[in-house]
Short mmCIF file of C-alpha atoms in Angstrom, two decimals:
data_model
loop_
_atom_site.label_atom_id
_atom_site.label_comp_id
_atom_site.label_asym_id
_atom_site.label_seq_id
_atom_site.Cartn_x
_atom_site.Cartn_y
_atom_site.Cartn_z
CA MET A 8 -0.02 0.00 -0.01
CA GLU A 9 1.26 3.41 -1.04
CA GLY A 10 2.10 5.62 2.12
CA GLY A 11 2.21 2.56 4.38
CA SER A 12 5.63 3.36 5.59
CA SER A 13 4.75 6.88 6.52
CA PHE A 14 1.71 5.62 8.18
CA VAL A 15 3.68 3.24 10.41
CA TYR A 16 6.28 6.08 11.24
CA VAL A 17 3.57 8.51 12.43
CA THR A 18 1.97 5.92 14.56
CA ILE A 19 5.17 4.87 16.21
CA ILE A 20 6.26 8.37 16.87
CA LEU A 21 2.78 9.29 18.14
CA THR A 22 3.08 6.34 20.47
CA LEU A 23 6.38 7.24 21.79
CA ILE A 24 5.18 10.88 22.54
CA TRP A 25 2.19 9.38 24.33
CA LEU A 26 4.52 7.18 26.57
CA GLY A 27 6.30 10.10 27.43
CA LEU A 28 3.41 12.06 28.42
CA ILE A 29 1.64 9.40 30.54
CA TYR A 30 5.05 8.54 32.26
CA ASN A 31 4.54 8.78 36.12
CA PRO A 32 6.67 7.37 38.72
CA ASN A 33 4.07 5.83 40.58
CA LEU A 34 1.80 4.53 37.96
CA SER A 35 0.68 0.81 38.55
CA ALA A 36 1.20 -1.73 35.81
CA GLY A 37 -2.71 -2.34 35.18
CA MET A 38 -3.19 1.56 34.79
CA PHE A 39 -0.37 1.64 32.43
CA VAL A 40 -1.74 -1.04 30.03
CA GLU A 41 -5.00 0.73 29.94
CA GLU A 42 -3.44 4.19 29.21
CA PHE A 43 -1.18 2.78 26.68
CA PHE A 44 -3.91 0.88 24.70
CA ALA A 45 -6.11 3.92 24.71
CA GLY A 46 -3.40 6.15 23.34
CA PHE A 47 -2.30 3.63 20.67
CA VAL A 48 -5.67 3.50 19.32
CA ILE A 49 -5.94 7.13 19.23
CA ALA A 50 -2.36 7.26 17.55
CA LEU A 51 -3.66 4.73 14.86
CA GLY A 52 -6.73 7.00 14.15
CA THR A 53 -4.87 10.22 14.16
CA SER A 54 -1.96 8.78 11.65
CA PHE A 55 -4.83 7.27 9.33
CA LEU A 56 -6.42 10.76 9.06
CA THR A 57 -3.14 12.68 8.60
CA TYR A 58 -0.36 10.32 7.05
CA LYS A 59 -0.89 11.88 3.54
CA LYS A 60 0.56 14.89 4.88
CA PHE A 61 3.91 13.22 5.88
CA LYS A 62 4.69 11.65 2.52
CA GLY A 63 8.70 12.23 2.88
CA LEU A 64 8.78 10.38 6.07
CA GLY A 65 9.05 6.71 6.48
CA ILE A 66 10.36 3.87 8.58
CA LYS A 67 13.83 4.26 6.93
CA TYR A 68 14.30 7.15 9.35
CA PHE A 69 14.77 4.31 12.00
CA ASN A 70 17.86 3.23 10.40
CA PRO A 71 20.68 3.07 13.18
CA ARG A 72 23.06 5.29 10.98
CA ARG A 73 20.41 8.06 10.63
CA ILE A 74 19.93 7.96 14.25
CA ALA A 75 23.57 8.37 15.06
CA TYR A 76 23.92 11.10 12.72
CA PHE A 77 20.89 12.83 14.59
CA ILE A 78 22.52 12.22 17.88
CA VAL A 79 25.82 13.86 16.84
CA PHE A 80 23.50 16.70 15.44
CA LEU A 81 21.85 17.13 18.84
CA ILE A 82 25.23 17.26 20.69
CA VAL A 83 26.73 19.74 18.24
CA PHE A 84 23.38 21.80 18.62
CA LEU A 85 23.79 21.82 22.29
CA LYS A 86 27.31 23.11 22.25
CA GLU A 87 26.38 25.78 19.97
CA MET A 88 23.45 26.88 21.86
CA VAL A 89 25.55 27.37 25.12
CA LYS A 90 27.99 29.32 22.81
CA ALA A 91 25.03 31.38 21.46
CA ASN A 92 23.86 32.22 24.83
CA LEU A 93 27.27 33.55 26.16
CA HIS A 94 27.64 35.44 22.99
CA MET A 95 24.39 37.11 23.45
CA ALA A 96 24.90 37.69 26.98
CA ARG A 97 28.19 39.61 26.28
CA ILE A 98 26.52 41.90 23.61
CA VAL A 99 23.84 42.52 25.99
CA LEU A 100 25.71 43.45 29.13
CA SER A 101 28.45 45.40 27.24
CA PRO A 102 27.59 49.26 27.70
CA SER A 103 28.20 50.17 24.19
CA LEU A 104 25.84 47.33 22.55
CA PRO A 105 28.30 46.33 19.78
CA ILE A 106 25.85 45.13 17.18
CA ASN A 107 25.92 45.37 13.41
CA PRO A 108 22.51 43.78 12.40
CA GLY A 109 20.79 43.06 8.92
CA ILE A 110 19.18 40.57 6.71
CA VAL A 111 21.35 38.27 4.71
CA GLU A 112 20.57 35.44 2.09
CA ILE A 113 22.13 31.95 2.42
CA GLU A 114 21.75 28.93 0.06
CA THR A 115 20.92 25.17 1.34
CA LYS A 116 20.91 22.15 -0.51
CA LEU A 117 18.57 20.50 1.75
CA ARG A 118 15.25 19.40 -0.05
CA GLN A 119 13.07 17.74 2.52
CA PRO A 120 10.69 20.12 4.67
CA SER A 121 11.53 18.56 8.08
CA ALA A 122 15.27 18.87 7.14
CA LYS A 123 14.83 22.49 6.47
CA LEU A 124 12.77 22.93 9.71
CA PHE A 125 15.67 21.38 11.74
CA LEU A 126 18.17 23.47 9.87
CA GLY A 127 16.12 26.64 10.62
CA ASN A 128 15.72 25.86 14.22
CA ALA A 129 19.33 25.13 14.57
CA ILE A 130 20.28 28.48 12.99
CA THR A 131 17.89 30.33 15.34
CA LEU A 132 19.34 28.96 18.20
CA THR A 133 22.98 29.35 17.27
CA PRO A 134 25.06 32.60 17.95
CA GLY A 135 23.58 35.74 16.51
CA THR A 136 21.45 34.52 13.73
CA MET A 137 17.69 34.06 13.30
CA THR A 138 15.69 32.50 10.34
CA ILE A 139 13.30 34.62 9.03
CA ASP A 140 11.97 32.68 5.92
CA TYR A 141 12.57 30.13 3.40
CA ASP A 142 12.07 30.74 -0.34
CA ASP A 143 12.57 27.20 -2.05
CA ASN A 144 16.28 26.55 -1.27
CA ARG A 145 17.17 30.04 -0.23
CA ALA A 146 17.07 31.07 3.44
CA TYR A 147 16.86 34.66 4.97
CA ILE A 148 18.49 35.10 7.97
CA HIS A 149 18.60 38.04 10.14
CA TRP A 150 22.09 38.50 11.76
CA VAL A 151 22.96 40.59 14.77
CA ASP A 152 26.89 40.90 13.82
CA ILE A 153 27.29 40.64 10.10
CA LYS A 154 30.69 39.15 9.08
CA SER A 155 29.96 38.65 5.36
CA THR A 156 27.30 39.48 2.82
CA GLU A 157 28.07 37.16 0.04
CA ILE A 158 25.75 34.22 -0.26
CA LYS A 159 28.50 31.45 -0.25
CA LYS A 160 30.72 32.86 2.54
CA ALA A 161 27.81 33.98 4.83
CA GLY A 162 26.49 30.25 4.47
CA ASP A 163 29.49 28.61 5.36
CA ILE A 164 29.74 30.64 8.63
CA ILE A 165 25.96 30.44 9.34
CA LYS A 166 25.42 26.63 8.50
CA GLY A 167 28.64 25.38 10.14
CA LYS A 168 28.52 21.76 10.45
CA PHE A 169 24.61 21.36 10.65
CA GLU A 170 24.02 21.18 7.06
CA LYS A 171 26.59 18.34 6.65
CA LEU A 172 25.23 16.27 9.69
CA LEU A 173 21.54 16.76 8.34
CA ARG A 174 22.58 15.44 5.07
CA GLY A 175 23.93 12.47 6.53
CA VAL A 176 20.60 11.96 8.46
CA TYR A 177 18.58 12.45 5.33
CA SER A 178 20.62 11.02 2.45
CA MET B 9 15.99 23.34 48.77
CA ASN B 10 17.68 25.98 50.80
CA ILE B 11 15.12 29.15 51.53
CA TYR B 12 17.85 31.64 50.99
CA PHE B 13 18.60 30.17 47.69
CA PHE B 14 14.88 30.22 46.86
CA TYR B 15 14.89 33.83 47.78
CA LEU B 16 17.64 34.51 45.40
CA ILE B 17 16.02 32.73 42.56
CA ILE B 18 12.79 34.48 42.97
CA SER B 19 14.21 38.01 42.95
CA ILE B 20 16.14 37.25 39.77
CA LEU B 21 13.11 35.98 38.29
CA SER B 22 10.88 38.87 39.49
CA LEU B 23 13.55 41.23 37.97
CA ALA B 24 13.45 39.66 34.71
CA ILE B 25 9.71 39.81 34.89
CA ALA B 26 9.66 43.39 35.60
CA LEU B 27 11.95 44.03 32.66
CA GLY B 28 9.68 41.89 30.37
CA THR B 29 6.53 43.75 31.50
CA TYR B 30 8.20 47.22 30.72
CA ARG B 31 8.77 46.20 27.38
CA LEU B 32 5.31 44.59 27.21
CA LEU B 33 3.79 47.87 28.35
CA LYS B 34 6.11 50.34 26.28
CA GLY B 35 6.74 48.33 23.21
CA PRO B 36 6.17 50.67 20.09
CA THR B 37 4.71 48.12 17.81
CA ALA B 38 2.46 45.15 18.21
CA SER B 39 5.27 42.83 17.50
CA ASP B 40 7.39 44.18 20.45
CA ARG B 41 4.62 43.43 22.71
CA ALA B 42 4.20 40.03 21.29
CA VAL B 43 7.91 39.18 21.77
CA ALA B 44 7.95 40.23 25.28
CA LEU B 45 4.88 38.04 25.84
CA ASP B 46 6.67 35.05 24.55
CA ALA B 47 9.84 35.76 26.83
CA LEU B 48 7.22 36.00 29.68
CA THR B 49 5.58 32.88 29.00
CA ASN B 50 8.84 30.90 28.93
CA ILE B 51 9.69 32.40 32.31
CA THR B 52 6.13 31.52 33.57
CA THR B 53 6.74 27.91 32.43
CA ALA B 54 9.64 27.78 34.62
CA LEU B 55 8.06 29.24 37.64
CA LEU B 56 5.05 26.56 37.45
CA VAL B 57 7.69 23.78 37.43
CA LEU B 58 9.39 25.51 40.60
CA ILE B 59 5.95 25.59 42.23
CA ALA B 60 5.44 21.90 41.32
CA LEU B 61 8.77 21.11 43.37
CA LEU B 62 7.92 23.24 46.04
CA SER B 63 4.53 21.80 46.68
CA SER B 64 6.16 18.33 45.68
CA ARG B 65 3.25 17.29 43.47
CA PHE B 66 4.12 15.44 40.21
CA ILE B 67 0.97 16.13 38.88
CA TYR B 68 1.37 19.93 38.46
CA LEU B 69 4.18 19.35 35.80
CA ASP B 70 0.98 18.57 33.38
CA VAL B 71 0.13 22.22 33.93
CA ALA B 72 3.52 23.47 32.90
CA LEU B 73 3.21 21.08 29.83
CA VAL B 74 -0.25 22.28 28.66
CA TYR B 75 0.69 25.98 29.36
CA ALA B 76 3.97 25.70 27.07
CA ILE B 77 1.66 24.05 24.52
CA LEU B 78 -0.85 26.84 24.48
CA ALA B 79 1.83 29.49 24.53
CA PHE B 80 3.07 28.31 21.44
CA ILE B 81 -0.21 28.15 19.69
CA GLY B 82 -0.98 31.58 20.90
CA VAL B 83 2.19 33.04 19.42
CA VAL B 84 1.71 31.35 16.27
CA ALA B 85 -1.82 32.78 16.23
CA ILE B 86 -0.58 36.32 16.87
CA ALA B 87 1.75 35.89 14.05
CA ARG B 88 -0.86 34.83 11.80
CA TYR B 89 -3.05 37.76 12.69
CA LEU B 90 -0.23 40.21 12.09
CA GLU B 91 0.44 38.87 8.83
CA GLY B 92 -3.01 39.40 7.67
CA GLY B 93 -3.90 35.59 7.57
CA LEU B 94 -6.54 35.31 10.34
CA MET C 11 22.83 12.39 47.27
CA ILE C 12 23.19 15.95 48.66
CA TRP C 13 25.89 17.11 46.08
CA LEU C 14 23.40 16.20 43.08
CA GLU C 15 21.11 18.65 44.81
CA TYR C 16 23.74 21.40 44.73
CA ILE C 17 24.48 20.82 41.09
CA GLY C 18 20.79 21.14 40.37
CA MET C 19 20.90 24.34 42.37
CA ILE C 20 23.67 25.79 40.12
CA PHE C 21 21.64 24.71 36.96
CA ILE C 22 18.66 26.70 38.30
CA LEU C 23 20.71 29.69 39.17
CA ILE C 24 22.47 29.72 35.61
CA GLY C 25 18.90 29.12 34.26
CA SER C 26 17.46 32.25 36.00
CA LEU C 27 20.40 34.33 35.21
CA PHE C 28 19.83 33.57 31.47
CA PHE C 29 16.10 34.78 31.91
CA LEU C 30 17.46 37.99 33.28
CA PHE C 31 19.86 38.39 30.38
CA GLY C 32 17.17 37.75 27.99
CA THR C 33 14.89 40.47 29.43
CA ILE C 34 17.67 43.01 29.46
CA GLY C 35 18.23 42.42 26.01
CA LEU C 36 14.62 42.74 25.33
CA VAL C 37 14.78 46.24 26.89
CA ARG C 38 18.18 47.36 25.58
CA MET C 39 18.14 46.19 21.80
CA PRO C 40 17.05 48.69 19.24
CA ASP C 41 14.56 47.00 16.86
CA VAL C 42 12.15 43.99 17.11
CA TYR C 43 14.44 41.66 15.28
CA ASN C 44 17.32 42.16 17.51
CA ARG C 45 15.01 41.72 20.77
CA MET C 46 13.74 38.67 19.40
CA GLN C 47 17.23 37.07 18.85
CA ALA C 48 18.10 38.29 22.51
CA SER C 49 14.92 36.94 24.18
CA THR C 50 14.38 33.59 22.31
CA LYS C 51 17.91 32.45 22.40
CA THR C 52 18.27 33.01 26.11
CA THR C 53 15.10 32.03 27.41
CA THR C 54 15.23 28.60 25.56
CA LEU C 55 18.38 27.77 27.19
CA GLY C 56 17.15 29.05 30.39
CA VAL C 57 14.21 26.71 30.42
CA LEU C 58 16.28 23.87 29.60
CA SER C 59 18.80 24.52 32.34
CA PHE C 60 16.16 25.49 34.94
CA LEU C 61 14.12 22.26 34.23
CA PHE C 62 17.24 19.93 34.20
CA GLY C 63 18.33 21.45 37.56
CA ILE C 64 14.94 20.66 39.06
CA GLY C 65 15.15 17.19 37.63
CA LEU C 66 18.42 16.56 39.29
CA ILE C 67 16.80 17.86 42.73
CA GLU C 68 13.92 15.43 42.04
CA LEU C 69 15.32 12.78 40.04
CA SER C 70 12.20 10.63 39.45
CA TRP C 71 11.04 13.60 37.61
CA MET C 72 13.71 13.94 35.14
CA ILE C 73 11.97 12.22 32.12
CA LYS C 74 8.80 14.44 32.20
CA LEU C 75 11.00 17.34 32.81
CA LEU C 76 13.15 16.56 29.83
CA ILE C 77 10.01 16.22 27.56
CA ILE C 78 8.61 19.74 28.66
CA ALA C 79 12.04 21.11 27.93
CA LEU C 80 12.30 19.34 24.66
CA PHE C 81 9.03 20.70 23.64
CA VAL C 82 10.16 24.33 24.51
CA VAL C 83 13.26 23.73 22.52
CA LEU C 84 11.54 22.46 19.39
CA THR C 85 8.59 25.33 19.43
CA ALA C 86 10.46 28.58 20.58
CA PRO C 87 12.42 29.01 17.38
CA VAL C 88 9.56 28.01 15.17
CA GLY C 89 7.17 30.58 16.93
CA ALA C 90 10.19 33.20 16.68
CA SER C 91 10.54 32.82 13.01
CA ALA C 92 6.84 33.07 12.20
CA LEU C 93 6.66 36.23 14.51
CA ALA C 94 9.67 37.58 12.68
CA ARG C 95 8.27 37.16 9.31
CA ALA C 96 4.99 38.29 10.34
CA SER C 97 6.36 41.62 11.55
CA TYR C 98 8.32 42.07 8.43
CA ASN C 99 5.09 41.45 6.43
CA ALA C 100 3.09 43.86 8.79
CA GLY C 101 5.69 46.63 7.85
CA VAL C 102 7.84 46.72 11.08
CA LYS C 103 11.12 48.38 9.66
CA LEU C 104 14.70 47.58 10.48
CA TRP C 105 16.92 49.49 12.82
CA GLU C 106 18.19 52.49 10.74
CA LYS C 107 21.68 51.43 11.25
CA SER C 108 21.18 47.98 9.93
CA ILE C 109 23.83 47.30 6.79
CA ILE C 110 21.76 45.07 4.56
CA ASP C 111 18.24 43.86 3.88
CA LYS C 112 18.39 41.32 1.20
CA TYR C 113 14.75 40.10 2.00
CA LYS C 114 13.61 43.60 0.69
CA GLU C 115 15.34 43.05 -2.54
CA ARG C 116 13.67 39.69 -2.94
CA LYS C 117 10.30 40.83 -2.26
CA LYS C 118 10.41 43.56 -5.07
#
């Protein structure tokens, strides 16, 4: 059946989210089974109604290589996030407010909408940059302290390692 | 948790909320107010979790979770409205 | 495990300081986009650090707290991007000392 892969994928993801939501340190086993099945049935129904919207996704994303790339992506992302916050704190606390803002344009080779979403989120939370809009394969980035206005050079600085890691996840 | 430490946290958060409220009231455009509101809801989520810890009720964490979800929906709805899509 | 509690307190303190920096940025920055950068980044890491600290104090709550933190980390940047694009389309100007605006060139 066409789209069966994305149906299974959406069901598994929804069930995992449900498991996280009903987690409770003093939940008894009987209660857990009841709640789990109620959630599972609702997850089946929801993914039956919505799986056509998630065409690009499928069970191939549970491949261990992709998951390993994704975990490396998360670690790099956390590190960059801490760096971004220290950078922002330094700007905010310095008396002269050393900013040099503007909107630049970068190019990305990623195609899948969810890959673009992760790249956009990562850019927003890393030092001094914020995604404003996507236009096919162009992204418009607000940058607090502009270092370069050329598409290619700015893209190399802004995307950093993220694009390479995401291509590992999605290729 | 040490009571003096609690006082320290509450005073830092109160100062942060006061600064955010200043921008919320003054902000020249509607977008400024929406940004301030977004920052304030994040602080409120943290405060709700702190209340759950102080009264040691696990169930209060659900309040924080639902608050975070509704805050996100609210921000997206405000954005749609400003853009003229609502 | 008293030392875990102390580490948790340090994380809570760091989180609240980042909240404070974020709102200072909210007051000091000159235009909407810069304010949005300051507040979104710092409050997101603030929530993450604050909830992780509380999880260290009350270890059996950790999973649920990490789920809340994960949710905030996933949605805060999406909300910020939506709000930024909406304010641009609603006609909020960039700061007058901004050096470049590629988005405008694209729209014309």
